[in-house]
């Protein structure tokens, strides 16, 4: 960490070095060339676990409305207000004209088609762990969704966060496709669950506390965190004190299917949209996520 | 069996609270009763409890009774934030709250219809009848109940 900080400082001092270090880099040409042709039916499952609708559709959208990805929701954070863009199939206002490579660069590297960095409010710091083939399938599915006209307004960010180039340093320090936790070999269900939770499902983005730099603190993976937006805390979903150690795997799966907690209250807040997405994925995938949550290292809920 | 005990506990609580003439206590007891009914449904769905039509019938009747009664316990002024999680929207936009109650009642009536005299015959029929009713819990809470 020291070394990295040193790097950051040197970078800040030397303008030329800064320029080089912060240069937005997409995937290597060989990786782009290796992207397979996507399959829309498989891509639908990726769409639901990826939770794209939770941010890119209208707030609290239900049913078919979740497929209209016109953007416009505002995410209020410490850095300012992010306005979620239109990623519908509209060729001018949305991403209708994007190639699979464009989407892969955006989701797996946080780089736009015109070579700018995206803000990690778009959870590519998790999506970076996704299989390129899943992104190709997702591209094919997104192409089947309705076009929505209209562009969302610009973000309203505090100084200096409006300066995208600086994100290059953030990425250098924090962006990594390494697994969040090392679970060893625990069988196919746990590995599948690990992929779904740490990659497309981006569960850690809400359930894990952040370090000084705004990156997820993997030493407290899924231990619960203050809500990024508004008040309140996001619960601990490990087996530690304050977590869900007393939920059975069946309780977890039933929660994903229906939104009912084991005490038969119903889910609320920002988890509602997530749960409604999880209700759309394959039953085995819900079981895999439950198996993974049972296998992650238990942490007690950190004191706020 | 645990679920059945909770359900019966819930029903008793409801009756006791009615006597107290306290709308907040009554509506919370009605909701606890809903929670107990949903618990019983969940125990069947998770295969923790073997299904029998009697259970299906009890769940659906309990949910339906609450649907009929619930809207009557929100008089003006019963919004003391120290005691209730009911959202101020209930009084600000009564038409929207009524629409949520109506949908809940309609779904409960349809489930009663499907359940017939003896209750849904098997687990699949029970799930098909009860799930639309249970969908109301989350959607009404999202709009009309405050988070902690």
Coordinates of C-alpha atoms in Angstrom, one line a residue:
Chain A
X1 CA 0.0 0.0 0.0
X2 CA 2.9 2.4 1.0
X3 CA 4.5 1.7 -2.4
X4 CA 1.3 2.5 -4.2
X5 CA 0.8 5.7 -2.3
X6 CA 4.3 6.7 -3.1
X7 CA 3.5 6.1 -6.8
X8 CA 0.4 8.2 -6.5
X9 CA 2.4 11.1 -5.1
X10 CA 5.1 10.8 -7.8
X11 CA 2.4 10.7 -10.3
X12 CA 0.7 13.8 -9.0
X13 CA 4.0 15.7 -9.1
X14 CA 5.1 14.7 -12.6
X15 CA 2.6 15.9 -15.0
X16 CA 4.0 13.7 -17.8
X17 CA 4.0 10.7 -15.7
X18 CA 0.5 11.5 -14.6
X19 CA -0.5 11.6 -18.2
X20 CA 1.0 8.2 -18.9
X21 CA -0.3 6.6 -15.8
X22 CA -3.9 7.8 -16.2
X23 CA -4.1 6.9 -19.9
X24 CA -7.4 4.9 -20.3
X25 CA -6.6 1.4 -21.4
X26 CA -9.1 -0.9 -22.8
X27 CA -8.8 -4.7 -23.2
X28 CA -5.8 -6.0 -25.2
X29 CA -6.5 -6.5 -29.0
X30 CA -6.1 -10.2 -28.6
X31 CA -8.7 -10.3 -25.9
X32 CA -11.1 -8.3 -28.0
X33 CA -10.5 -10.5 -31.0
X34 CA -11.3 -13.6 -28.8
X35 CA -14.8 -12.3 -27.8
X36 CA -17.3 -14.9 -28.9
X37 CA -20.6 -14.2 -30.6
X38 CA -23.2 -13.6 -28.0
X39 CA -26.4 -15.5 -27.3
X40 CA -29.3 -13.4 -26.2
X41 CA -31.1 -16.1 -24.2
X42 CA -28.1 -16.7 -22.1
X43 CA -27.6 -13.0 -21.9
X44 CA -30.9 -12.5 -20.2
X45 CA -29.7 -14.4 -17.1
X46 CA -26.5 -12.2 -17.1
X47 CA -28.7 -9.1 -17.2
X48 CA -30.7 -10.1 -14.1
X49 CA -27.7 -11.2 -12.0
X50 CA -25.9 -8.0 -13.2
X51 CA -28.7 -5.9 -11.8
X52 CA -28.5 -3.4 -14.7
X53 CA -32.1 -2.5 -14.4
X54 CA -31.8 -1.5 -10.7
X55 CA -29.8 1.5 -11.8
X56 CA -30.5 2.0 -15.5
X57 CA -34.3 1.6 -15.5
X58 CA -36.6 4.0 -13.6
X59 CA -36.5 3.8 -9.8
X60 CA -38.9 1.1 -8.5
X61 CA -39.7 -0.1 -12.0
X62 CA -41.6 -3.3 -12.0
X63 CA -42.3 -6.0 -14.6
X64 CA -41.6 -5.0 -18.2
X65 CA -40.7 -1.5 -17.2
X66 CA -37.4 -3.0 -15.9
X67 CA -36.4 -3.5 -19.6
X68 CA -36.6 0.2 -20.5
X69 CA -33.1 1.3 -19.7
X70 CA -33.4 5.1 -20.4
X71 CA -31.4 6.0 -17.3
X72 CA -32.1 9.2 -15.3
X73 CA -31.9 7.8 -11.7
X74 CA -29.7 9.9 -9.5
X75 CA -27.2 8.2 -7.2
X76 CA -26.4 10.6 -4.3
X77 CA -22.9 9.9 -2.9
X78 CA -20.2 11.6 -0.9
X79 CA -18.6 12.6 -4.2
X80 CA -21.7 14.3 -5.6
X81 CA -24.7 13.2 -7.6
X82 CA -24.3 10.6 -10.4
X83 CA -27.0 10.6 -13.0
X84 CA -27.3 7.1 -14.5
X85 CA -27.0 7.2 -18.4
X86 CA -29.3 5.8 -21.0
X87 CA -28.1 2.3 -22.1
X88 CA -31.2 1.4 -24.0
X89 CA -31.0 0.2 -27.6
X90 CA -31.4 3.7 -29.0
X91 CA -28.4 4.3 -31.4
X92 CA -28.1 8.0 -30.6
X93 CA -29.1 8.4 -27.0
X94 CA -28.4 4.9 -25.7
X95 CA -25.9 2.2 -26.7
X96 CA -27.7 0.8 -29.7
X97 CA -24.7 1.4 -31.9
X98 CA -22.1 -0.2 -29.5
X99 CA -20.2 -3.3 -30.5
X100 CA -19.5 -6.2 -28.1
X101 CA -16.0 -4.8 -27.7
X102 CA -17.3 -1.5 -26.6
X103 CA -19.4 -3.1 -23.9
X104 CA -16.5 -5.3 -22.8
X105 CA -14.2 -2.3 -22.5
X106 CA -16.8 -0.5 -20.4
X107 CA -17.7 -3.4 -18.1
X108 CA -14.3 -5.1 -17.8
X109 CA -12.0 -2.0 -17.9
X110 CA -14.2 1.0 -17.1
X111 CA -13.3 2.7 -20.4
X112 CA -15.7 4.3 -22.8
X113 CA -15.7 3.9 -26.6
X114 CA -14.2 7.4 -26.9
X115 CA -11.4 6.5 -24.5
X116 CA -12.5 8.1 -21.2
X117 CA -12.6 6.5 -17.7
X118 CA -15.9 5.7 -16.2
X119 CA -16.6 6.4 -12.5
X120 CA -16.8 3.3 -10.3
X121 CA -20.4 4.3 -9.4
X122 CA -20.9 2.0 -12.5
X123 CA -19.8 -1.1 -10.6
X124 CA -17.1 -2.3 -13.1
X125 CA -14.7 -2.8 -10.2
X126 CA -16.9 -6.0 -9.7
X127 CA -17.8 -6.6 -13.3
X128 CA -14.1 -6.8 -14.1
X129 CA -14.3 -10.4 -12.7
X130 CA -16.8 -11.4 -15.3
X131 CA -16.2 -13.9 -18.1
X132 CA -15.9 -12.1 -21.5
X133 CA -18.3 -14.7 -22.9
X134 CA -21.0 -13.5 -20.4
X135 CA -20.5 -9.9 -21.6
X136 CA -20.9 -11.0 -25.2
X137 CA -24.2 -12.7 -24.3
X138 CA -25.3 -9.7 -22.4
X139 CA -24.6 -7.5 -25.4
X140 CA -26.8 -9.7 -27.5
X141 CA -29.6 -9.5 -24.9
X142 CA -29.4 -5.7 -24.6
X143 CA -29.8 -5.5 -28.4
X144 CA -33.3 -7.1 -28.0
X145 CA -34.5 -4.5 -25.6
X146 CA -36.6 -1.4 -26.5
X147 CA -34.9 1.9 -27.6
X148 CA -35.7 4.8 -25.2
X149 CA -35.1 8.3 -26.5
X150 CA -33.5 11.0 -24.4
X151 CA -30.2 11.6 -22.7
X152 CA -29.8 11.9 -19.0
X153 CA -28.3 15.1 -17.7
X154 CA -24.6 15.3 -16.6
X155 CA -23.4 14.3 -13.2
X156 CA -23.2 17.0 -10.6
X157 CA -19.9 16.2 -8.8
X158 CA -17.9 18.0 -6.1
X159 CA -14.5 19.3 -7.0
X160 CA -12.1 17.6 -7.9
X161 CA -14.2 14.5 -8.8
X162 CA -15.5 16.0 -12.0
X163 CA -12.1 15.4 -13.5
X164 CA -12.3 12.0 -15.1
X165 CA -8.6 11.6 -15.9
X166 CA -7.8 11.4 -12.2
X167 CA -9.7 8.1 -12.2
X168 CA -6.7 6.5 -13.9
X169 CA -4.9 6.7 -10.6
X170 CA -7.8 5.2 -8.7
X171 CA -7.9 2.3 -11.1
X172 CA -4.1 1.8 -10.8
X173 CA -4.4 1.6 -7.1
X174 CA -7.6 -0.4 -6.7
X175 CA -8.9 -2.0 -9.8
X176 CA -8.2 -5.8 -9.8
X177 CA -9.8 -8.9 -11.1
X178 CA -8.4 -11.1 -8.3
X179 CA -11.0 -13.0 -6.2
X180 CA -12.2 -11.0 -3.2
X181 CA -11.7 -13.9 -0.9
X182 CA -9.7 -17.1 -1.2
X183 CA -11.9 -20.1 -0.4
X184 CA -9.7 -22.9 -1.7
X185 CA -11.5 -25.8 -3.4
X186 CA -15.0 -26.2 -2.2
X187 CA -16.8 -27.7 -5.1
X188 CA -18.7 -26.4 -8.1
X189 CA -21.6 -24.7 -6.3
X190 CA -19.4 -22.5 -4.1
X191 CA -17.2 -21.5 -7.1
X192 CA -20.3 -20.7 -9.2
X193 CA -21.6 -18.7 -6.3
X194 CA -18.3 -16.9 -5.9
X195 CA -18.4 -15.9 -9.5
X196 CA -21.9 -14.7 -9.3
X197 CA -21.5 -12.7 -6.1
X198 CA -18.1 -11.2 -6.7
X199 CA -18.5 -10.6 -10.4
X200 CA -21.8 -9.8 -12.1
X201 CA -23.9 -9.8 -8.8
X202 CA -21.7 -7.0 -7.4
X203 CA -23.1 -7.8 -3.9
X204 CA -19.9 -6.4 -2.2
X205 CA -20.5 -2.9 -3.6
X206 CA -23.3 -2.5 -1.0
X207 CA -22.5 -5.1 1.6
X208 CA -18.7 -4.5 2.1
X209 CA -17.2 -1.4 3.8
X210 CA -14.9 0.9 1.8
X211 CA -11.4 2.0 2.6
X212 CA -10.0 5.6 2.6
X213 CA -9.9 5.5 -1.2
X214 CA -13.5 4.4 -1.7
X215 CA -12.5 0.8 -2.7
X216 CA -14.0 -2.3 -1.1
X217 CA -12.2 -3.5 2.0
X218 CA -11.8 -7.2 1.2
X219 CA -10.6 -7.9 4.8
X220 CA -14.2 -7.2 5.8
X221 CA -15.8 -8.8 2.8
X222 CA -19.7 -8.7 3.0
X223 CA -19.5 -7.7 6.7
X224 CA -22.0 -4.9 6.2
X225 CA -21.5 -1.2 5.6
X226 CA -23.0 2.2 5.9
X227 CA -25.4 2.8 3.0
X228 CA -23.7 4.8 0.2
X229 CA -26.8 6.7 -0.4
X230 CA -29.0 8.2 2.4
X231 CA -29.0 6.8 5.9
X232 CA -28.9 3.5 7.5
X233 CA -26.7 0.4 7.3
X234 CA -26.5 -2.4 4.8
X235 CA -26.6 -5.7 6.8
X236 CA -23.7 -8.1 7.4
X237 CA -24.4 -11.2 5.2
X238 CA -21.5 -13.4 6.5
X239 CA -21.9 -16.0 9.3
X240 CA -20.4 -13.7 12.0
X241 CA -22.2 -11.9 14.8
X242 CA -24.8 -9.6 13.5
X243 CA -24.9 -11.5 10.2
X244 CA -27.0 -14.3 8.8
X245 CA -25.2 -17.3 10.4
X246 CA -28.6 -18.5 11.7
X247 CA -30.2 -18.6 8.2
X248 CA -30.3 -22.0 6.6
X249 CA -29.3 -22.3 2.9
X250 CA -33.0 -22.8 2.2
X251 CA -33.9 -19.6 4.1
X252 CA -31.4 -17.7 1.9
X253 CA -32.8 -19.2 -1.3
X254 CA -36.4 -18.5 -0.3
X255 CA -35.4 -14.9 0.5
X256 CA -34.0 -14.5 -3.0
X257 CA -37.1 -16.0 -4.6
X258 CA -39.8 -14.2 -2.6
X259 CA -38.2 -11.4 -0.5
X260 CA -39.3 -12.9 2.8
X261 CA -36.8 -13.0 5.6
X262 CA -36.8 -16.0 7.9
X263 CA -38.8 -14.0 10.5
X264 CA -41.3 -13.4 7.6
X265 CA -41.0 -9.7 7.4
X266 CA -40.4 -8.6 3.8
X267 CA -37.3 -7.1 2.3
X268 CA -37.1 -3.3 2.0
X269 CA -34.9 -0.5 0.7
X270 CA -32.4 -0.9 -2.1
X271 CA -32.4 -4.7 -1.7
X272 CA -35.9 -4.9 -3.1
X273 CA -34.7 -4.4 -6.7
X274 CA -31.8 -6.7 -6.1
X275 CA -34.1 -9.4 -4.8
X276 CA -36.5 -9.0 -7.7
X277 CA -33.5 -9.5 -10.0
X278 CA -32.4 -12.6 -8.1
X279 CA -36.0 -14.0 -8.4
X280 CA -35.4 -14.1 -12.2
X281 CA -32.2 -16.2 -12.3
X282 CA -32.0 -20.0 -12.4
X283 CA -32.8 -21.9 -9.2
X284 CA -29.4 -23.5 -9.2
X285 CA -27.7 -20.1 -9.3
X286 CA -29.7 -19.0 -6.3
X287 CA -28.6 -22.2 -4.5
X288 CA -25.0 -21.5 -5.6
X289 CA -25.1 -18.0 -4.1
X290 CA -26.5 -19.4 -0.8
X291 CA -23.7 -22.0 -0.8
X292 CA -21.1 -19.3 -1.3
X293 CA -22.6 -17.1 1.5
X294 CA -22.4 -20.1 3.8
X295 CA -18.7 -20.5 2.8
X296 CA -17.3 -17.0 3.1
X297 CA -15.2 -16.1 6.2
X298 CA -17.5 -15.0 9.0
X299 CA -17.0 -11.4 10.2
X300 CA -18.7 -9.7 13.1
X301 CA -20.5 -6.5 12.0
X302 CA -17.9 -3.7 12.2
X303 CA -18.7 -0.9 14.6
X304 CA -19.9 2.2 12.7
Chain B
X1 CA -45.7 -27.3 13.4
X2 CA -43.7 -24.3 14.6
X3 CA -45.5 -22.3 11.9
X4 CA -48.9 -23.4 13.0
X5 CA -48.1 -22.4 16.6
X6 CA -47.0 -18.9 15.5
X7 CA -50.2 -18.6 13.4
X8 CA -52.4 -19.5 16.3
X9 CA -50.4 -17.2 18.5
X10 CA -51.0 -14.4 16.0
X11 CA -54.7 -15.0 15.8
X12 CA -55.0 -14.8 19.6
X13 CA -53.0 -11.6 19.7
X14 CA -55.3 -10.0 17.2
X15 CA -58.3 -10.7 19.3
X16 CA -56.7 -9.3 22.4
X17 CA -55.6 -6.1 20.7
X18 CA -59.1 -5.5 19.3
X19 CA -60.4 -5.2 22.8
X20 CA -57.8 -2.5 23.6
X21 CA -59.3 0.0 21.2
X22 CA -55.9 1.3 20.0
X23 CA -55.7 1.5 16.2
X24 CA -51.9 1.3 16.1
X25 CA -51.8 -1.8 18.3
X26 CA -54.6 -3.4 16.3
X27 CA -53.1 -2.9 12.9
X28 CA -49.7 -4.0 14.1
X29 CA -51.3 -7.2 15.5
X30 CA -53.0 -7.7 12.2
X31 CA -49.7 -7.5 10.4
X32 CA -48.0 -9.9 12.9
X33 CA -50.8 -12.2 12.1
X34 CA -49.9 -11.8 8.4
X35 CA -46.3 -12.5 9.2
X36 CA -47.3 -15.7 10.9
X37 CA -49.4 -16.8 8.0
X38 CA -46.5 -16.0 5.6
X39 CA -44.2 -18.0 7.9
X40 CA -46.5 -21.0 7.6
X41 CA -46.6 -20.6 3.8
X42 CA -42.8 -20.4 3.7
X43 CA -42.4 -23.5 5.9
X44 CA -44.4 -25.4 3.4
X45 CA -42.6 -23.9 0.4
X46 CA -39.2 -24.7 2.0
X47 CA -40.3 -28.3 2.7
X48 CA -39.9 -27.8 6.4
X49 CA -43.6 -28.7 6.9
X50 CA -45.5 -31.3 4.9
X51 CA -48.4 -29.7 3.1
X52 CA -52.0 -30.5 3.9
X53 CA -55.1 -28.7 2.5
X54 CA -56.0 -27.6 6.0
X55 CA -52.8 -25.6 6.2
X56 CA -53.4 -24.0 2.9
X57 CA -56.9 -23.1 3.9
X58 CA -55.7 -21.6 7.2
X59 CA -53.1 -19.4 5.6
X60 CA -55.4 -18.1 2.9
X61 CA -58.2 -17.3 5.3
X62 CA -55.9 -15.5 7.7
X63 CA -54.5 -13.3 4.9
X64 CA -57.9 -12.6 3.6
X65 CA -59.3 -11.6 7.0
X66 CA -56.5 -9.1 7.4
X67 CA -57.2 -7.8 3.9
X68 CA -60.8 -7.0 4.9
X69 CA -60.0 -5.4 8.2
X70 CA -56.7 -3.6 7.7
X71 CA -57.8 -0.4 6.1
X72 CA -60.0 0.5 9.0
X73 CA -57.2 1.2 11.5
X74 CA -55.6 4.3 10.1
X75 CA -57.6 7.2 11.6
X76 CA -56.1 10.7 11.3
X77 CA -53.6 11.3 14.0
X78 CA -52.6 7.6 14.4
X79 CA -49.2 8.4 13.1
X80 CA -47.0 8.8 16.3
X81 CA -43.6 8.1 14.8
X82 CA -42.4 6.7 18.2
X83 CA -45.0 3.9 17.9
X84 CA -45.6 3.2 14.2
X85 CA -43.8 2.5 11.0
X86 CA -46.8 3.6 9.0
X87 CA -45.6 6.1 6.4
X88 CA -47.1 9.6 6.3
X89 CA -48.0 8.9 2.7
X90 CA -50.9 6.9 3.9
X91 CA -52.6 10.1 5.0
X92 CA -51.1 12.3 2.3
X93 CA -52.2 10.2 -0.6
X94 CA -55.2 8.2 0.7
X95 CA -56.3 7.2 -2.8
X96 CA -52.9 5.4 -3.4
X97 CA -53.1 3.6 -0.1
X98 CA -56.7 2.6 -0.9
X99 CA -55.5 1.2 -4.2
X100 CA -52.9 -0.9 -2.5
X101 CA -55.6 -2.2 0.0
X102 CA -57.9 -2.9 -2.9
X103 CA -55.3 -4.9 -4.8
X104 CA -54.5 -6.9 -1.7
X105 CA -58.2 -7.6 -1.0
X106 CA -58.8 -8.6 -4.7
X107 CA -55.8 -11.0 -4.7
X108 CA -56.9 -12.5 -1.4
X109 CA -60.4 -13.0 -2.7
X110 CA -59.1 -14.7 -5.8
X111 CA -57.0 -17.0 -3.6
X112 CA -60.0 -17.9 -1.4
X113 CA -62.0 -18.6 -4.6
X114 CA -59.2 -20.9 -5.9
X115 CA -58.8 -22.6 -2.5
X116 CA -62.5 -23.8 -2.4
X117 CA -64.2 -25.3 0.6
X118 CA -61.4 -27.7 1.5
X119 CA -58.3 -25.7 0.7
X120 CA -55.9 -26.1 -2.3
X121 CA -55.4 -29.8 -3.0
X122 CA -51.6 -29.9 -3.2
X123 CA -48.5 -27.8 -2.6
X124 CA -48.4 -26.6 -6.2
X125 CA -52.0 -25.5 -6.1
X126 CA -51.4 -23.8 -2.8
X127 CA -48.3 -22.0 -4.1
X128 CA -50.2 -20.8 -7.2
X129 CA -53.1 -19.5 -5.1
X130 CA -51.1 -17.8 -2.3
X131 CA -48.1 -16.3 -4.1
X132 CA -50.0 -13.4 -5.7
X133 CA -51.3 -12.5 -2.2
X134 CA -47.8 -12.6 -0.7
X135 CA -46.5 -10.3 -3.4
X136 CA -48.6 -7.5 -1.8
X137 CA -46.5 -7.6 1.4
X138 CA -43.4 -6.3 -0.2
X139 CA -45.0 -3.8 -2.6
X140 CA -47.2 -2.2 0.1
X141 CA -44.3 -2.0 2.5
X142 CA -42.1 -0.4 -0.1
X143 CA -44.6 2.4 -0.6
X144 CA -46.3 2.8 2.8
X145 CA -44.0 1.5 5.5
X146 CA -41.0 3.4 6.9
X147 CA -37.7 1.5 7.2
X148 CA -36.2 1.4 10.7

